[in-house]
mmCIF file of C-alpha atoms in Angstrom:
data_model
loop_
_atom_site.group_PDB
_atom_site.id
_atom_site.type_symbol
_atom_site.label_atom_id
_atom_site.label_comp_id
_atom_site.label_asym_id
_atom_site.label_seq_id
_atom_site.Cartn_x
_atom_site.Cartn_y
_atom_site.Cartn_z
ATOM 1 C CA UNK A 1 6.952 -6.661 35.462
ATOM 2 C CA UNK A 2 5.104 -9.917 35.863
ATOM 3 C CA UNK A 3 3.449 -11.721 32.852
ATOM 4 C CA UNK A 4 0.244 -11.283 34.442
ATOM 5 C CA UNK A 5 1.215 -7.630 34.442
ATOM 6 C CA UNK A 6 2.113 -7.621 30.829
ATOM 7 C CA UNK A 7 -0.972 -9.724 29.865
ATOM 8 C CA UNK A 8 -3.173 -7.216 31.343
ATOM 9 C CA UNK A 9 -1.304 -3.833 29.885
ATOM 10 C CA UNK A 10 -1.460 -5.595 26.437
ATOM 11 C CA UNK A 11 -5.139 -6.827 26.177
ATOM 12 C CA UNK A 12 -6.433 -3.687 27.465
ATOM 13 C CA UNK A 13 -4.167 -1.325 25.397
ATOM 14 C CA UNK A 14 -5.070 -3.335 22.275
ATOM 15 C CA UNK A 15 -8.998 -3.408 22.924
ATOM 16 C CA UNK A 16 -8.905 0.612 23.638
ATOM 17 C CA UNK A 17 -6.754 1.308 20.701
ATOM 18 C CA UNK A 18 -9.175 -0.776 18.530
ATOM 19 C CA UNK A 19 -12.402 1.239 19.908
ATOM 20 C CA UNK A 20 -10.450 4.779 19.543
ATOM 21 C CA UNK A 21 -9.097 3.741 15.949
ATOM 22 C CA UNK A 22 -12.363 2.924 14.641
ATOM 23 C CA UNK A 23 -14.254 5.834 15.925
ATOM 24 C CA UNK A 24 -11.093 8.067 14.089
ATOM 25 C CA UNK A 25 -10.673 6.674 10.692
ATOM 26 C CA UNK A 26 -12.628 9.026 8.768
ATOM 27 C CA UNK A 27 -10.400 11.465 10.335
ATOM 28 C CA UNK A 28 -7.099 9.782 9.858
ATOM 29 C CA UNK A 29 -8.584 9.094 5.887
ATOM 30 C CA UNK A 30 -8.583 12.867 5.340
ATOM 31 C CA UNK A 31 -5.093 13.432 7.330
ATOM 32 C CA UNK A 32 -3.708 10.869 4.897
ATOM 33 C CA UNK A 33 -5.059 12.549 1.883
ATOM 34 C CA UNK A 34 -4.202 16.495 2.753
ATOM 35 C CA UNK A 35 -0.687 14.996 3.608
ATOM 36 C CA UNK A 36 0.039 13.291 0.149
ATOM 37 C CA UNK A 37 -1.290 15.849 -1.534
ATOM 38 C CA UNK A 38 -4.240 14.073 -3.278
ATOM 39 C CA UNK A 39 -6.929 16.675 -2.242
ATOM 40 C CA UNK A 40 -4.864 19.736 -3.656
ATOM 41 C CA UNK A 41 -2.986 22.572 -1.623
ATOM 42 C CA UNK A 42 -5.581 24.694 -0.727
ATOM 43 C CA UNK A 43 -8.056 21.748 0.625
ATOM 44 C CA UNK A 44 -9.296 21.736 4.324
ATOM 45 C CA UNK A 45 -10.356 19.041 6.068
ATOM 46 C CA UNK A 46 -13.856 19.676 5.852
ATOM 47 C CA UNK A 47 -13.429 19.875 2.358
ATOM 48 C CA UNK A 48 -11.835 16.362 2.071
ATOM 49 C CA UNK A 49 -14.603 14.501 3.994
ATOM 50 C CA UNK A 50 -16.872 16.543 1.448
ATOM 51 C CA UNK A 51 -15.354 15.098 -1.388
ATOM 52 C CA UNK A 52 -14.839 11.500 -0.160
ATOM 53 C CA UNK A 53 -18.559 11.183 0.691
ATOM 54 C CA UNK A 54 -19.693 13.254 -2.571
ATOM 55 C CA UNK A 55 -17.183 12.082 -5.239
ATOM 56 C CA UNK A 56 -16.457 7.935 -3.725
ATOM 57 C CA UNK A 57 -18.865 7.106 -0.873
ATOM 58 C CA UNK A 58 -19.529 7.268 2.759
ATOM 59 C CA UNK A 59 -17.882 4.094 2.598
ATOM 60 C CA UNK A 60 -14.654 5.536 1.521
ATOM 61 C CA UNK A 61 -14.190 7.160 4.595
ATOM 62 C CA UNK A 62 -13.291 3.828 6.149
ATOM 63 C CA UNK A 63 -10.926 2.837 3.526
ATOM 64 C CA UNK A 64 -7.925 1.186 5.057
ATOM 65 C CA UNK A 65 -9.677 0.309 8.170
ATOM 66 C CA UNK A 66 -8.189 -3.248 8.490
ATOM 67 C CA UNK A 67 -4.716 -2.683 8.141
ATOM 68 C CA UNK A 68 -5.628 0.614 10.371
ATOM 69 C CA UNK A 69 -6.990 -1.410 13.131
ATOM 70 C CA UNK A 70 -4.162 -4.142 12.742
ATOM 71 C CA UNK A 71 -1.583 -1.671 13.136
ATOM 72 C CA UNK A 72 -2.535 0.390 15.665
ATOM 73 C CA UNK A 73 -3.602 -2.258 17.771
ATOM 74 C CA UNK A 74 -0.664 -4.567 17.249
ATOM 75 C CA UNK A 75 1.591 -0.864 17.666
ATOM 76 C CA UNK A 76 -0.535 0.445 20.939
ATOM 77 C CA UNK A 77 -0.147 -3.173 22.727
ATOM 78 C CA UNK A 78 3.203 -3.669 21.966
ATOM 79 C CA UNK A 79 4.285 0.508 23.420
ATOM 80 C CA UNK A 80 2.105 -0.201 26.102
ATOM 81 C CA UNK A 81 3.839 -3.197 27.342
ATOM 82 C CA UNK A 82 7.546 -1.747 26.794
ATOM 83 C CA UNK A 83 6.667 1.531 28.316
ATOM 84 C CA UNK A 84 7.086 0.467 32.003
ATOM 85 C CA UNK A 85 9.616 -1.799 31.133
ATOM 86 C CA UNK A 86 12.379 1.073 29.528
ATOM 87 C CA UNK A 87 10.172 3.854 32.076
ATOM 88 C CA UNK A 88 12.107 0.907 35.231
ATOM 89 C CA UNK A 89 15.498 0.883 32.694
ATOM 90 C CA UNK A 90 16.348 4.274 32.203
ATOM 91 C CA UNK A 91 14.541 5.825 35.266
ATOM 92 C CA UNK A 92 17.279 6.761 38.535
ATOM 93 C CA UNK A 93 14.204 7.024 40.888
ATOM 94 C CA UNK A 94 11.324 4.278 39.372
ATOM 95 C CA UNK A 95 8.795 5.487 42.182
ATOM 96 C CA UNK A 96 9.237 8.973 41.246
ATOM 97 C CA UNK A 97 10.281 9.265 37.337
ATOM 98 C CA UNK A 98 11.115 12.781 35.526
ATOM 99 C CA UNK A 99 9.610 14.157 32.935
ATOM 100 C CA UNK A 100 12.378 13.785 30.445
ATOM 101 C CA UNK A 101 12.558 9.977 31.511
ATOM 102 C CA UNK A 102 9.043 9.595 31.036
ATOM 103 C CA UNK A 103 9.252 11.554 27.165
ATOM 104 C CA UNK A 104 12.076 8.852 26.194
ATOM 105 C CA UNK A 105 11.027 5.663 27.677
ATOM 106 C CA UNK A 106 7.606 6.399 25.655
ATOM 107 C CA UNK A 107 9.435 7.522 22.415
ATOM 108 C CA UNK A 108 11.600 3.942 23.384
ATOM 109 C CA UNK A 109 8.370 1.908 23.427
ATOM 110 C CA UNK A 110 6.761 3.400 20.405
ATOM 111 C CA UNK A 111 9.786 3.184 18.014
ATOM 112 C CA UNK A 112 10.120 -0.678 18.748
ATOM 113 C CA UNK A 113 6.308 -1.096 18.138
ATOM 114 C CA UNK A 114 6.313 0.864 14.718
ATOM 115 C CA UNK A 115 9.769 -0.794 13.545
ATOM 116 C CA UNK A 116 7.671 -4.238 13.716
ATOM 117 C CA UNK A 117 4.255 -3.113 12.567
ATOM 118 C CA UNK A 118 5.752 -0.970 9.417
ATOM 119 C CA UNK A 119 4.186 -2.682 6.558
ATOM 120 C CA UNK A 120 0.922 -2.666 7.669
ATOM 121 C CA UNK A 121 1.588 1.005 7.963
ATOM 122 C CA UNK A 122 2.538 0.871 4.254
ATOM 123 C CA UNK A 123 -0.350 -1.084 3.582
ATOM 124 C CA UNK A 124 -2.624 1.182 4.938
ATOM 125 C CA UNK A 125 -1.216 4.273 3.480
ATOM 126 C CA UNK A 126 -2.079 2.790 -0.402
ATOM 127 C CA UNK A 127 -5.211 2.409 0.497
ATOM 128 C CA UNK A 128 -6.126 5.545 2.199
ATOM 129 C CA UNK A 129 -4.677 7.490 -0.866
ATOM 130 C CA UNK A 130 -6.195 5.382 -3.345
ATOM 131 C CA UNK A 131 -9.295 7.263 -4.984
ATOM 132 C CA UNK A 132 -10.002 4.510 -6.870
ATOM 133 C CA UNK A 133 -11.158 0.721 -6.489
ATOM 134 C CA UNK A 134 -12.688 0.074 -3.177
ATOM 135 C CA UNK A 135 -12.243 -3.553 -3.715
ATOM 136 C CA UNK A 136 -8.669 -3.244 -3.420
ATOM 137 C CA UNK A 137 -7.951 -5.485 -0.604
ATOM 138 C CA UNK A 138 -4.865 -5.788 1.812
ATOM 139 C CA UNK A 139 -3.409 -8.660 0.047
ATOM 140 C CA UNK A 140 -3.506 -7.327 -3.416
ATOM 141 C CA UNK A 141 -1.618 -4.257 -2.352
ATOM 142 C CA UNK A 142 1.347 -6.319 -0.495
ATOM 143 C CA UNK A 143 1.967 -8.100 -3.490
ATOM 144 C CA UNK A 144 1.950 -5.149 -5.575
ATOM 145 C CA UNK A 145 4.031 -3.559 -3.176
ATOM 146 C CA UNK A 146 6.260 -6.890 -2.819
ATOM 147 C CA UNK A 147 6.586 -7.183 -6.846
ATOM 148 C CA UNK A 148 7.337 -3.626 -7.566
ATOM 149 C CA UNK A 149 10.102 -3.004 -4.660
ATOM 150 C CA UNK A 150 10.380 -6.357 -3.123
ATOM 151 C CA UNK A 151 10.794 -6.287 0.894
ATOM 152 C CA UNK A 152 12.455 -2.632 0.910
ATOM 153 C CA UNK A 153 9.115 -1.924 0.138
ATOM 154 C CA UNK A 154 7.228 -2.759 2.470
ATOM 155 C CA UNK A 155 9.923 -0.831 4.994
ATOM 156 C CA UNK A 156 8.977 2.458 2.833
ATOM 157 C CA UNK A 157 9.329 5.438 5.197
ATOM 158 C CA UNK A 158 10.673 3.298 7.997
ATOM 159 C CA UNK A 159 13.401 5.913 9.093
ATOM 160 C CA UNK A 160 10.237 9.044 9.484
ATOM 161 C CA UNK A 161 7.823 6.740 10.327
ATOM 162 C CA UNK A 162 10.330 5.714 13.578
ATOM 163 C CA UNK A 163 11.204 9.056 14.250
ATOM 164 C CA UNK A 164 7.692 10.243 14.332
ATOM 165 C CA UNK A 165 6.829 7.831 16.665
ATOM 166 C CA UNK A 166 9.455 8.507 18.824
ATOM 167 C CA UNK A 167 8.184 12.026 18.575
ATOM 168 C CA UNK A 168 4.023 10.451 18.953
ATOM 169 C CA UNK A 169 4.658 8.350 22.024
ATOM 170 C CA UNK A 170 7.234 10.446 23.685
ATOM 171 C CA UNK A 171 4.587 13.416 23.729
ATOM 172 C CA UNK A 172 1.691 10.934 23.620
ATOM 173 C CA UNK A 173 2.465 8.375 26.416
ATOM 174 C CA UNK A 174 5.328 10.553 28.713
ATOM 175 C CA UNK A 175 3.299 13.748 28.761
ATOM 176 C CA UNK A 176 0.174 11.310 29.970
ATOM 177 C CA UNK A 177 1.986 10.012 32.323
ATOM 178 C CA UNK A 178 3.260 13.398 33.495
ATOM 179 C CA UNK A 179 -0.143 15.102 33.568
ATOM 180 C CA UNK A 180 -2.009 12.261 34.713
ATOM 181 C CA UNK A 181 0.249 13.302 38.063
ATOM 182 C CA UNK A 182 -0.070 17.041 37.831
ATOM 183 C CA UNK A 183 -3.704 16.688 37.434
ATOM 184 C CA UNK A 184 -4.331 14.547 40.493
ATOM 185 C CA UNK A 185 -3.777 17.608 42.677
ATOM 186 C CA UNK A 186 -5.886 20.320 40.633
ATOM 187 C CA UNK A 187 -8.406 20.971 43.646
ATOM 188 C CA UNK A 188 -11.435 20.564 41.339
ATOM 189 C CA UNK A 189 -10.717 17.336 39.516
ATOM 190 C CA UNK A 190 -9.697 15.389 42.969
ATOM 191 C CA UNK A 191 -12.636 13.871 43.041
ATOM 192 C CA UNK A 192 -12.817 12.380 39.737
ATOM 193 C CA UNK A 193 -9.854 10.344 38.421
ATOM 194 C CA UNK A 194 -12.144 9.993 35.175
ATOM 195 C CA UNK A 195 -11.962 13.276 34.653
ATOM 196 C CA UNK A 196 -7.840 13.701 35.435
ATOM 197 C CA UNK A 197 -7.520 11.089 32.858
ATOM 198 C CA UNK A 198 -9.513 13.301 30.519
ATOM 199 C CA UNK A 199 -7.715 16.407 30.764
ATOM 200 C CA UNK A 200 -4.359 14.480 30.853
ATOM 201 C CA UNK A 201 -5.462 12.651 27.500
ATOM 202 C CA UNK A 202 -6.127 16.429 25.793
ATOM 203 C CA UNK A 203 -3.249 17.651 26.620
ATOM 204 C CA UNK A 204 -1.120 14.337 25.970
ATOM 205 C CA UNK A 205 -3.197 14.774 22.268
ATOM 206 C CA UNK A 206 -2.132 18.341 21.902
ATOM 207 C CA UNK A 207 1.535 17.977 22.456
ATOM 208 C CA UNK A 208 1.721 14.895 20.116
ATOM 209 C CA UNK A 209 0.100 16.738 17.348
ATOM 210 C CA UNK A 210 2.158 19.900 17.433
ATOM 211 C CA UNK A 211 5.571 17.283 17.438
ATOM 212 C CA UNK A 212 4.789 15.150 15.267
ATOM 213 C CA UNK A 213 3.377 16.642 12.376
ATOM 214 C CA UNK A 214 5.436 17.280 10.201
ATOM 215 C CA UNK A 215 7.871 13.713 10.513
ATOM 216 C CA UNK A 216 3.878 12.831 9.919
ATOM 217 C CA UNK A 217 3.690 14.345 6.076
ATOM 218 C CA UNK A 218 7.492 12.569 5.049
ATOM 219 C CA UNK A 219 6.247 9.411 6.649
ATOM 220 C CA UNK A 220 3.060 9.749 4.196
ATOM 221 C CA UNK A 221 4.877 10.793 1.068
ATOM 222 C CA UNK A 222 7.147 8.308 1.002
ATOM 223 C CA UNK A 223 5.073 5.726 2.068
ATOM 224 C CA UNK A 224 2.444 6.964 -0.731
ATOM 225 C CA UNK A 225 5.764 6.150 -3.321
ATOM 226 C CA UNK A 226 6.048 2.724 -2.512
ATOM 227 C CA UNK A 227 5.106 0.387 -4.971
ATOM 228 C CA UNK A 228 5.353 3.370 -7.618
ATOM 229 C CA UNK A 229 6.888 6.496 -8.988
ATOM 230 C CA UNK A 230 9.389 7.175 -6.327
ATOM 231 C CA UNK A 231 9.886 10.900 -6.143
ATOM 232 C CA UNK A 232 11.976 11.050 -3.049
ATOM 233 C CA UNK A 233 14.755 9.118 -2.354
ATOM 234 C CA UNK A 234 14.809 9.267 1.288
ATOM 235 C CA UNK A 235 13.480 11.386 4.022
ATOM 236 C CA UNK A 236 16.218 14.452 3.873
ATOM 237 C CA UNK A 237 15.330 14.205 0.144
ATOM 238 C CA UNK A 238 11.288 14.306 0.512
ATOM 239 C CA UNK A 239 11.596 17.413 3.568
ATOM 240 C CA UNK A 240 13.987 19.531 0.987
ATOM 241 C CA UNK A 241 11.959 18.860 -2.623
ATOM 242 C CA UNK A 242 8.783 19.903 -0.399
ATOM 243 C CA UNK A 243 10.377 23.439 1.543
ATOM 244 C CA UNK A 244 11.555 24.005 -2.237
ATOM 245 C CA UNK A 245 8.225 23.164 -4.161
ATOM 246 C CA UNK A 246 5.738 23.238 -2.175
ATOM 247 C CA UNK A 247 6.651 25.926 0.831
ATOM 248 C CA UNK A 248 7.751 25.319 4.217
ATOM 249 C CA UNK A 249 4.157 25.540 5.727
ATOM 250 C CA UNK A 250 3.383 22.332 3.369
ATOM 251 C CA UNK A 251 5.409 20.104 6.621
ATOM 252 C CA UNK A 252 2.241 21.033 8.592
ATOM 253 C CA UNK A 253 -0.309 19.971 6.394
ATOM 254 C CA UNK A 254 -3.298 18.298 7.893
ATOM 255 C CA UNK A 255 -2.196 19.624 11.342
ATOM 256 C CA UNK A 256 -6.006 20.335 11.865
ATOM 257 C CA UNK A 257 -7.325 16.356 11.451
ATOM 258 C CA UNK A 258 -4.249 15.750 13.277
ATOM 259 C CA UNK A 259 -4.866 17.862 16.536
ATOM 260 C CA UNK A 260 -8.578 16.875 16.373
ATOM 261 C CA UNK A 261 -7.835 13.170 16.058
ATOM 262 C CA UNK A 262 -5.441 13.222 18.354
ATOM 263 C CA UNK A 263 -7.583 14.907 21.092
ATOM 264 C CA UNK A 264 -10.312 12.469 20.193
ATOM 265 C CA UNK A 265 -8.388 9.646 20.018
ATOM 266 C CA UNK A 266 -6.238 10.014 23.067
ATOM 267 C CA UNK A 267 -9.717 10.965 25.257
ATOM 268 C CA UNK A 268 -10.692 7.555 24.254
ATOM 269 C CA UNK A 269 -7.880 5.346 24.265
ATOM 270 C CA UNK A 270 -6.513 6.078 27.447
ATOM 271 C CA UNK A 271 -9.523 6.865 29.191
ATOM 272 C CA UNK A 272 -11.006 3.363 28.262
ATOM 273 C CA UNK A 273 -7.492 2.020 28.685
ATOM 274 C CA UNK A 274 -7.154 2.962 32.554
ATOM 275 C CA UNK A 275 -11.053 1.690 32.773
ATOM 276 C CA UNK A 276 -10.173 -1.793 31.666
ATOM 277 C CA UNK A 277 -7.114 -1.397 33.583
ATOM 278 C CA UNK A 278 -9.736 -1.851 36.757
ATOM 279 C CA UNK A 279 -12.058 -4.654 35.285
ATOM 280 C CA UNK A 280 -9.368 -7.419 33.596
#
């Protein structure tokens, strides 16, 4: 792949995953808080956004949105560039690639963007699960983070976070890539490759949701933990106190922001993705 190639790929991944993040963070802000438990076990996600905008502000809905945008954009630009690049590795045919190829050069790409990205991750979490101060700012939270657990810290969760987005981009960017194909030949979408990359998108959203979700809830309580009471020791640790405590059904929680923001924000990443794909 040229460096023009990349260039392109990378500016137009990061400038979609920007738009789609920011339309989703009031979504992702209730996600966060059904997953770590902060809204009680019986809360929906209606009734989250309820609370937010009753009990905080409308504002609060957007809390986290800077390490939220950093992340995903930094995370979405680097998967985008590394997918072709493992997709021409590991592939035995590069002009016609498998599905299974296509599921592990994505969950490749996305692991190696989340490994480097991480503490923003952890960042983010703190302040999505923080009812509190608003004022709270990036910076303060690193350095409470930093002084509390020093860099292990800041790589809270690092081991769930990976393998759910091995699990994200595998099902997010492979199965795209797979129906983005299957769809060209539906007789009644031929005509519209805006609308193949629509339908691909839903169903690329829909796979990713169902799993990743619940690699998605460790990832959140143990990222939550950092810079505080740690309750779980690791990952094995946080899935077996929650199956014992909590029920089994708990690893799902916030599956419904999940498949809604992932339908939402797949429909507008990767449509606006293959869009200015065609303009840069």
């Amino acid at each position: 792949m040229s460096n023009n190639q990349s260039w392109k790929i990378g500016s137009s991944s990061l400038l979609a995953a920007g738009f789609a993040e920011l339309c989703t963070i009031p979504i992702d802000v209730a996600k966060v808080r059904l997953q770590a438990g902060a809204s009680g076990m019986n809360s929906s996600m209606a009734s989250v956004v309820s609370d937010i905008w009753k009990n905080e502000s409308p504002r609060a809905l957007y809390k986290g949105s800077s390490p939220s945008l950093l992340r995903q954009t930094g995370y979405t630009a680097i998967t985008m560039i590394m997918f072709p690049v493992f997709k021409d590795t590991i592939c035995k045919d590069a002009s016609s690639p498998r599905y299974h190829e296509r599921l592990l050069s994505g969950g490749l790409a996305g692991s190696l963007g989340i490994s480097i990205v991480n503490p923003i991750e952890v960042i983010k979490t703190k302040m999505q699960t923080n009812a509190g101060d608003m004022r709270l700012s990036m910076r303060a939270i690193g350095f409470n983070i930093w002084r509390e657990d020093g860099l292990r810290g800041l790589w809270a969760g690092l081991v769930p976070n990976v393998t759910r987005c091995f699990l994200v981009n595998a099902a997010e960017i492979g199965t795209y890539d797979e129906a983005k194909e299957f769809y060209k030949n539906v007789s009644f979408l031929e005509s519209s490759p805006m609308l193949q990359h629509v339908f691909a998108s839903g169903t690329a959203g829909i796979v990713s949701a169902c799993t990743s979700t619940p690699a998605d809830v460790v990832k959140t309580r143990i990222m939550d933990q950092s810079g505080g009471v740690h309750r779980y020791s690791g990952p094995i640790n946080a899935v077996s106190t929650i199956i014992k405590e909590e029920g089994i059904i708990t690893l799902w929680s916030g599956f419904v922001p999940i498949v809604t923001r992932k339908i939402v924000w797949c429909t507008l990443f990767f449509v606006t993705y293959e869009q200015l794909l065609l303009r840069i």
